Tab-separated table of C-alpha atoms in Angstrom:
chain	number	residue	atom	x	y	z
U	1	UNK	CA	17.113	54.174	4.831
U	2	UNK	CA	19.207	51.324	6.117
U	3	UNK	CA	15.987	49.253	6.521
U	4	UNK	CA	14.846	49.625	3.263
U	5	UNK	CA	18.429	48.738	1.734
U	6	UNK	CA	18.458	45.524	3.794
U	7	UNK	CA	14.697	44.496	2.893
U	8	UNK	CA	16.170	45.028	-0.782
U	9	UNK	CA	19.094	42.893	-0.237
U	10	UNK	CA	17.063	40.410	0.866
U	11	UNK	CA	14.690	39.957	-1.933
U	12	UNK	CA	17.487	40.459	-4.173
U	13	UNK	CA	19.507	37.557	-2.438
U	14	UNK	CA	15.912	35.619	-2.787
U	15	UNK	CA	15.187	36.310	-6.167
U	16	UNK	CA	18.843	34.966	-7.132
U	17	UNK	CA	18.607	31.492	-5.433
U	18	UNK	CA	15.207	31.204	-7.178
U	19	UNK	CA	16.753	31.800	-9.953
U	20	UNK	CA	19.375	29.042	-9.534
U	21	UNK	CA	17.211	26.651	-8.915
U	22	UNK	CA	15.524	26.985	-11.961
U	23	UNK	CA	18.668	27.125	-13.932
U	24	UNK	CA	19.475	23.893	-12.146
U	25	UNK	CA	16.014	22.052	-12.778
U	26	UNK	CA	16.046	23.098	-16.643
U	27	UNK	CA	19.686	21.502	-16.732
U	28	UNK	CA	18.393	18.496	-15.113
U	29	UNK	CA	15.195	18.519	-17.179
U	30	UNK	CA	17.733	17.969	-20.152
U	31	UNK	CA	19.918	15.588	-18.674
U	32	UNK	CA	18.641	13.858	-15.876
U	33	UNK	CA	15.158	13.954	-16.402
U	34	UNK	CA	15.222	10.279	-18.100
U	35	UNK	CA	16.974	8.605	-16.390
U	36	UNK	CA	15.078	9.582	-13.182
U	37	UNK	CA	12.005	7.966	-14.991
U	38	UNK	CA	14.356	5.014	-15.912
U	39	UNK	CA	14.936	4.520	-12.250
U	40	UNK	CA	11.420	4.708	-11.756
U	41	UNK	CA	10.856	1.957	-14.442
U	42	UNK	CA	13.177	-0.464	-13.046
U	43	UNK	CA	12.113	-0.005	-9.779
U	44	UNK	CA	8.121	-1.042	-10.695
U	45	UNK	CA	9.329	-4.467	-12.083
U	46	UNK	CA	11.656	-5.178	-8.849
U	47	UNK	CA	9.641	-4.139	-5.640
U	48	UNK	CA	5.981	-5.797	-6.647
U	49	UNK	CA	7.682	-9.561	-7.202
U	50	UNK	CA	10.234	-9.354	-3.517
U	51	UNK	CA	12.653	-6.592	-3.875
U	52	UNK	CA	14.159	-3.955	-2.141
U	53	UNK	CA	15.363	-0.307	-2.116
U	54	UNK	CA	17.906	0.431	0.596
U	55	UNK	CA	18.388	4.073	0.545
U	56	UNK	CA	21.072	6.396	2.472
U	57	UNK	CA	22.020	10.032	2.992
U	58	UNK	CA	24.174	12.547	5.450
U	59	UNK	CA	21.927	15.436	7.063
U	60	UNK	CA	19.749	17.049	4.304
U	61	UNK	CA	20.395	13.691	1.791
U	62	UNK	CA	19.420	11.533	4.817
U	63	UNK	CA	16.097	13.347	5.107
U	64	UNK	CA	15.713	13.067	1.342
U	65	UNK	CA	16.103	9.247	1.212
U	66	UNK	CA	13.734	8.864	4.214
U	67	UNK	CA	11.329	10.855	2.271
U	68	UNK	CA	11.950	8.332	-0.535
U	69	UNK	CA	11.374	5.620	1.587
U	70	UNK	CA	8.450	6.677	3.495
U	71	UNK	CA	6.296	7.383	-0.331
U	72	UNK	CA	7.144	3.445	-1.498
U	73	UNK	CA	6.220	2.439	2.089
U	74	UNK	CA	2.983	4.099	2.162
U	75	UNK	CA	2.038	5.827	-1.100
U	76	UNK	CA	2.534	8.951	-3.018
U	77	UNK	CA	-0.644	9.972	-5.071
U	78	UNK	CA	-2.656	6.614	-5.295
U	79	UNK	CA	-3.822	3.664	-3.230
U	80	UNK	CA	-1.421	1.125	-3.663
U	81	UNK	CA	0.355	-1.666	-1.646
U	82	UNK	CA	3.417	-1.258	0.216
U	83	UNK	CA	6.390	-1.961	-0.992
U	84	UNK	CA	10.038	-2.727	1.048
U	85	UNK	CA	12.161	0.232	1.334
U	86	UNK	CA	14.572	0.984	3.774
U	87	UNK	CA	16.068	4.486	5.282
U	88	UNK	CA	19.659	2.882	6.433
U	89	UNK	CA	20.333	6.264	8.756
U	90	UNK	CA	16.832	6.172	10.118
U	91	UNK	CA	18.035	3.106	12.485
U	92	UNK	CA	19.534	5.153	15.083
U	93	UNK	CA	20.679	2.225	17.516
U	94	UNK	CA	22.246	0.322	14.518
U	95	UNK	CA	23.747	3.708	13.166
U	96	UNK	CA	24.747	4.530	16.410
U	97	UNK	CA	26.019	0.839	17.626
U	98	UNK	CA	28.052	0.662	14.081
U	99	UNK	CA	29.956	3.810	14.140
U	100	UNK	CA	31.012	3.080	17.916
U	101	UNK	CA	32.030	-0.289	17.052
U	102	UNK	CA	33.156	0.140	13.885
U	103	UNK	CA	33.615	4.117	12.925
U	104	UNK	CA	31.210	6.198	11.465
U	105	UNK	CA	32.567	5.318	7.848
U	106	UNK	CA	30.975	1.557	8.076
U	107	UNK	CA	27.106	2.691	9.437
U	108	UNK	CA	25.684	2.494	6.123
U	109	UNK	CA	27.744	-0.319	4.521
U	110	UNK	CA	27.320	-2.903	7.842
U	111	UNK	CA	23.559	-2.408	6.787
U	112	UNK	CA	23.684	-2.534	3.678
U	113	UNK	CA	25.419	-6.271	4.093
U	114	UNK	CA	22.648	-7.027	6.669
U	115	UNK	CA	19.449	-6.114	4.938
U	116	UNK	CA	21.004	-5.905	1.057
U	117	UNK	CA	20.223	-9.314	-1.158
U	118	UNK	CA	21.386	-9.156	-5.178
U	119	UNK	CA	19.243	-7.916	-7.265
U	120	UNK	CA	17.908	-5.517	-4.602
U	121	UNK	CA	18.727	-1.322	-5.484
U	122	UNK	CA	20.926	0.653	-3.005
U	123	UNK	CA	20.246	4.515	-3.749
U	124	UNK	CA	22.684	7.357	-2.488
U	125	UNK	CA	22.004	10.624	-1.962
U	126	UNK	CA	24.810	12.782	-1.818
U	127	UNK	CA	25.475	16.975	-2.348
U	128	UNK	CA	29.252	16.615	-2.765
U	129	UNK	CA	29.683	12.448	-3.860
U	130	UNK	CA	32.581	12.685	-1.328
U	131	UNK	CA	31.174	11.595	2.059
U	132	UNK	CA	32.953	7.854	3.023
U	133	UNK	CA	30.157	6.753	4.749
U	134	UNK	CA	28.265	6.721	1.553
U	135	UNK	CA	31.712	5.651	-0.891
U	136	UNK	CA	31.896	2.806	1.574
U	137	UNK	CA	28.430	1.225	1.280
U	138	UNK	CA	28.526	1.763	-2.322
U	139	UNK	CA	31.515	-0.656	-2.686
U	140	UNK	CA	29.882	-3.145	0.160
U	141	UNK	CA	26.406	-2.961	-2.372
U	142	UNK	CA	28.177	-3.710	-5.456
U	143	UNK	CA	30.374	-6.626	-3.475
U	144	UNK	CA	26.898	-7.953	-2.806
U	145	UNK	CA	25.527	-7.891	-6.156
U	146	UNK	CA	23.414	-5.029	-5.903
U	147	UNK	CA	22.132	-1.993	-8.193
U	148	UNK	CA	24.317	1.281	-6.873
U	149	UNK	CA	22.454	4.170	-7.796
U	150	UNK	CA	23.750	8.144	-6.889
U	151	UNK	CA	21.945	11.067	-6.939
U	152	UNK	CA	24.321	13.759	-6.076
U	153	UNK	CA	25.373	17.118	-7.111
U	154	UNK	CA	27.938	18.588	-9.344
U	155	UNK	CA	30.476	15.613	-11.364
U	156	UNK	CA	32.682	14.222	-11.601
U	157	UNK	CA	32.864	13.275	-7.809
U	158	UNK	CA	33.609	9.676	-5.878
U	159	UNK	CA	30.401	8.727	-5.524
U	160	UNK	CA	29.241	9.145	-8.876
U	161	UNK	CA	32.143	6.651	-9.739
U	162	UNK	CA	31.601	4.298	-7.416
U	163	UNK	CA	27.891	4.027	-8.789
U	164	UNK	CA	26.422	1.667	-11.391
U	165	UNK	CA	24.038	4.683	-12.451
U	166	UNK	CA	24.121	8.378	-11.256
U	167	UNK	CA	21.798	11.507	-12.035
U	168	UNK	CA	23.682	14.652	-11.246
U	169	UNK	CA	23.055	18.174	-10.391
U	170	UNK	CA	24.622	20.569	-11.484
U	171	UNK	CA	24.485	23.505	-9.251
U	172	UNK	CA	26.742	25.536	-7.206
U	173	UNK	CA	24.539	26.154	-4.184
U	174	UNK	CA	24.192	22.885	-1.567
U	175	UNK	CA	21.306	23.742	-1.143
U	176	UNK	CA	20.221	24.311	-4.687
U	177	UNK	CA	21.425	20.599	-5.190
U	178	UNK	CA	19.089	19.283	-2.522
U	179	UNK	CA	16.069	21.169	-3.955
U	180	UNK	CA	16.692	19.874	-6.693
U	181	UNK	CA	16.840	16.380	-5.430
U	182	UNK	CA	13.661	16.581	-3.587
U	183	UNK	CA	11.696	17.108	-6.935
U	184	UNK	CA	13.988	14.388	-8.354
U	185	UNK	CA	12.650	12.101	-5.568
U	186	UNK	CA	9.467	12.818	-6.130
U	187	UNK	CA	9.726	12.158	-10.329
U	188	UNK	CA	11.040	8.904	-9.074
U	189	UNK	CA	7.643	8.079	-6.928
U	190	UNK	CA	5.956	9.465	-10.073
U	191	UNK	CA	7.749	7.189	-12.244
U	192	UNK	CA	7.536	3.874	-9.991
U	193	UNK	CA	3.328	4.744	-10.168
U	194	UNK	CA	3.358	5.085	-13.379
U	195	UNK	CA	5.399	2.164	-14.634
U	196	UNK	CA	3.576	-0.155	-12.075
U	197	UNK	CA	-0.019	0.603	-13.515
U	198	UNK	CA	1.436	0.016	-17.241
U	199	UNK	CA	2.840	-3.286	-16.259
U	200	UNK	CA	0.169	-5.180	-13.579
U	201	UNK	CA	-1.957	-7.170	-15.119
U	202	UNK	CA	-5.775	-5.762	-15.974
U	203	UNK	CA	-8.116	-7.054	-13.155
U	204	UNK	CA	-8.578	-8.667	-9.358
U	205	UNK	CA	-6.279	-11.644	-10.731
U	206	UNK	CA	-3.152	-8.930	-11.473
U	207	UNK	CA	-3.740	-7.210	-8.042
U	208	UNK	CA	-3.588	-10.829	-6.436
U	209	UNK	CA	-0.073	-11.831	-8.352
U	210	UNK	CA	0.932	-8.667	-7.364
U	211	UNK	CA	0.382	-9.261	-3.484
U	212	UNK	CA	1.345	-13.097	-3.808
U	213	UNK	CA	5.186	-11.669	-5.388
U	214	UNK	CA	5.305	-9.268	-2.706
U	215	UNK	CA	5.193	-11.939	0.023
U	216	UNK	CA	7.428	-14.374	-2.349
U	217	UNK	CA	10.223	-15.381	0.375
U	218	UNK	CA	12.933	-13.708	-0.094
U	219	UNK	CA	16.561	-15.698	-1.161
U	220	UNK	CA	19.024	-16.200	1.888
């Protein structure tokens, strides 16, 4: 008898966090939903003509900005060329030379001054806005005349603050938030596609301006 009460307990604790997350994707649906595609938007007229996405996280966030990273790097759906995007914890002698040298608080925001030029977008992935590694780089990105961007969970929190833009989630459940975020991430690759195809220009001549402002030399 026990076994079949703990086989229902299961499912019943499975069916629940199902059920969260698609409380929390309708919520975001109605709230975050455009300005995901915004992002996406903005994103397609910076990265074809020389700029960059620096992107940053803390143990499931990290893995969500590398996966970020990794679709503008290669591709997502389509054949398309690459485009510069950086995973700042992915670096694991600079994350691990900068927190011995300078505590674990600077590892994103020494990078972000290294590899960060204005204009360029520095996205943050956070489930509770609160981590200082993350608050830190946020303030080094906007010192340098970057675009902050959060994606984090419930608000108000730091990070969210401390951001130019933020889409939140709301959700109780870590990791509710971070499912969340991976289908935001992906809406974002979705977006960048989409936005890019409306705005090259028809023809072999747009795909060539398109590769000649990806190679543009970028500003010291």
């Amino acid at each position: 008898m026990s076994d079949v009460s703990d086989v229902s307990d299961v499912h019943e604790s499975a069916h629940a966090h199902c059920q969260s997350l698609q409380e929390a994707l309708l919520r975001f649906r109605r709230r975050g939903l455009r300005d995901v595609a915004d992002w996406g938007g903005q994103l397609a007229a910076l990265l074809p003509v020389g700029g960059r996405l620096l992107a940053a996280g803390n143990g499931g966030s990290a893995a969500q900005a590398q996966h970020l990273t990794a679709e503008l790097v290669g591709r997502y759906r389509q054949e398309r060329p690459a485009y510069s995007a950086i995973a700042l914890h992915a670096d694991t002698s600079s994350v691990t030379a900068i927190g011995n040298d300078y505590g674990f608080d600077q590892v994103f925001a020494r990078q972000v001054a290294a590899h960060g030029r204005p204009g360029d977008v520095l996205l943050l992935l956070s489930t509770s806005g609160r981590s200082q590694n993350l608050l830190t780089a946020a303030e080094t990105g906007r010192a340098a005349g970057l675009r902050v961007w959060a994606l984090t969970g419930p608000t108000p929190n730091p990070l969210a603050r401390a951001a130019h833009e933020v889409v939140a989630v709301q959700a109780e459940s870590t990791a509710t938030v971070q499912e969340a975020h991976l289908v935001a991430v992906h809406l974002l690759c979705e977006s960048f596609d989409a936005a890019r195809a409306r705005h090259r220009t028809p023809g072999a001549a747009g795909s060539a301006l398109e590769a000649a402002g990806a190679r543009r030399e970028r500003p010291l």
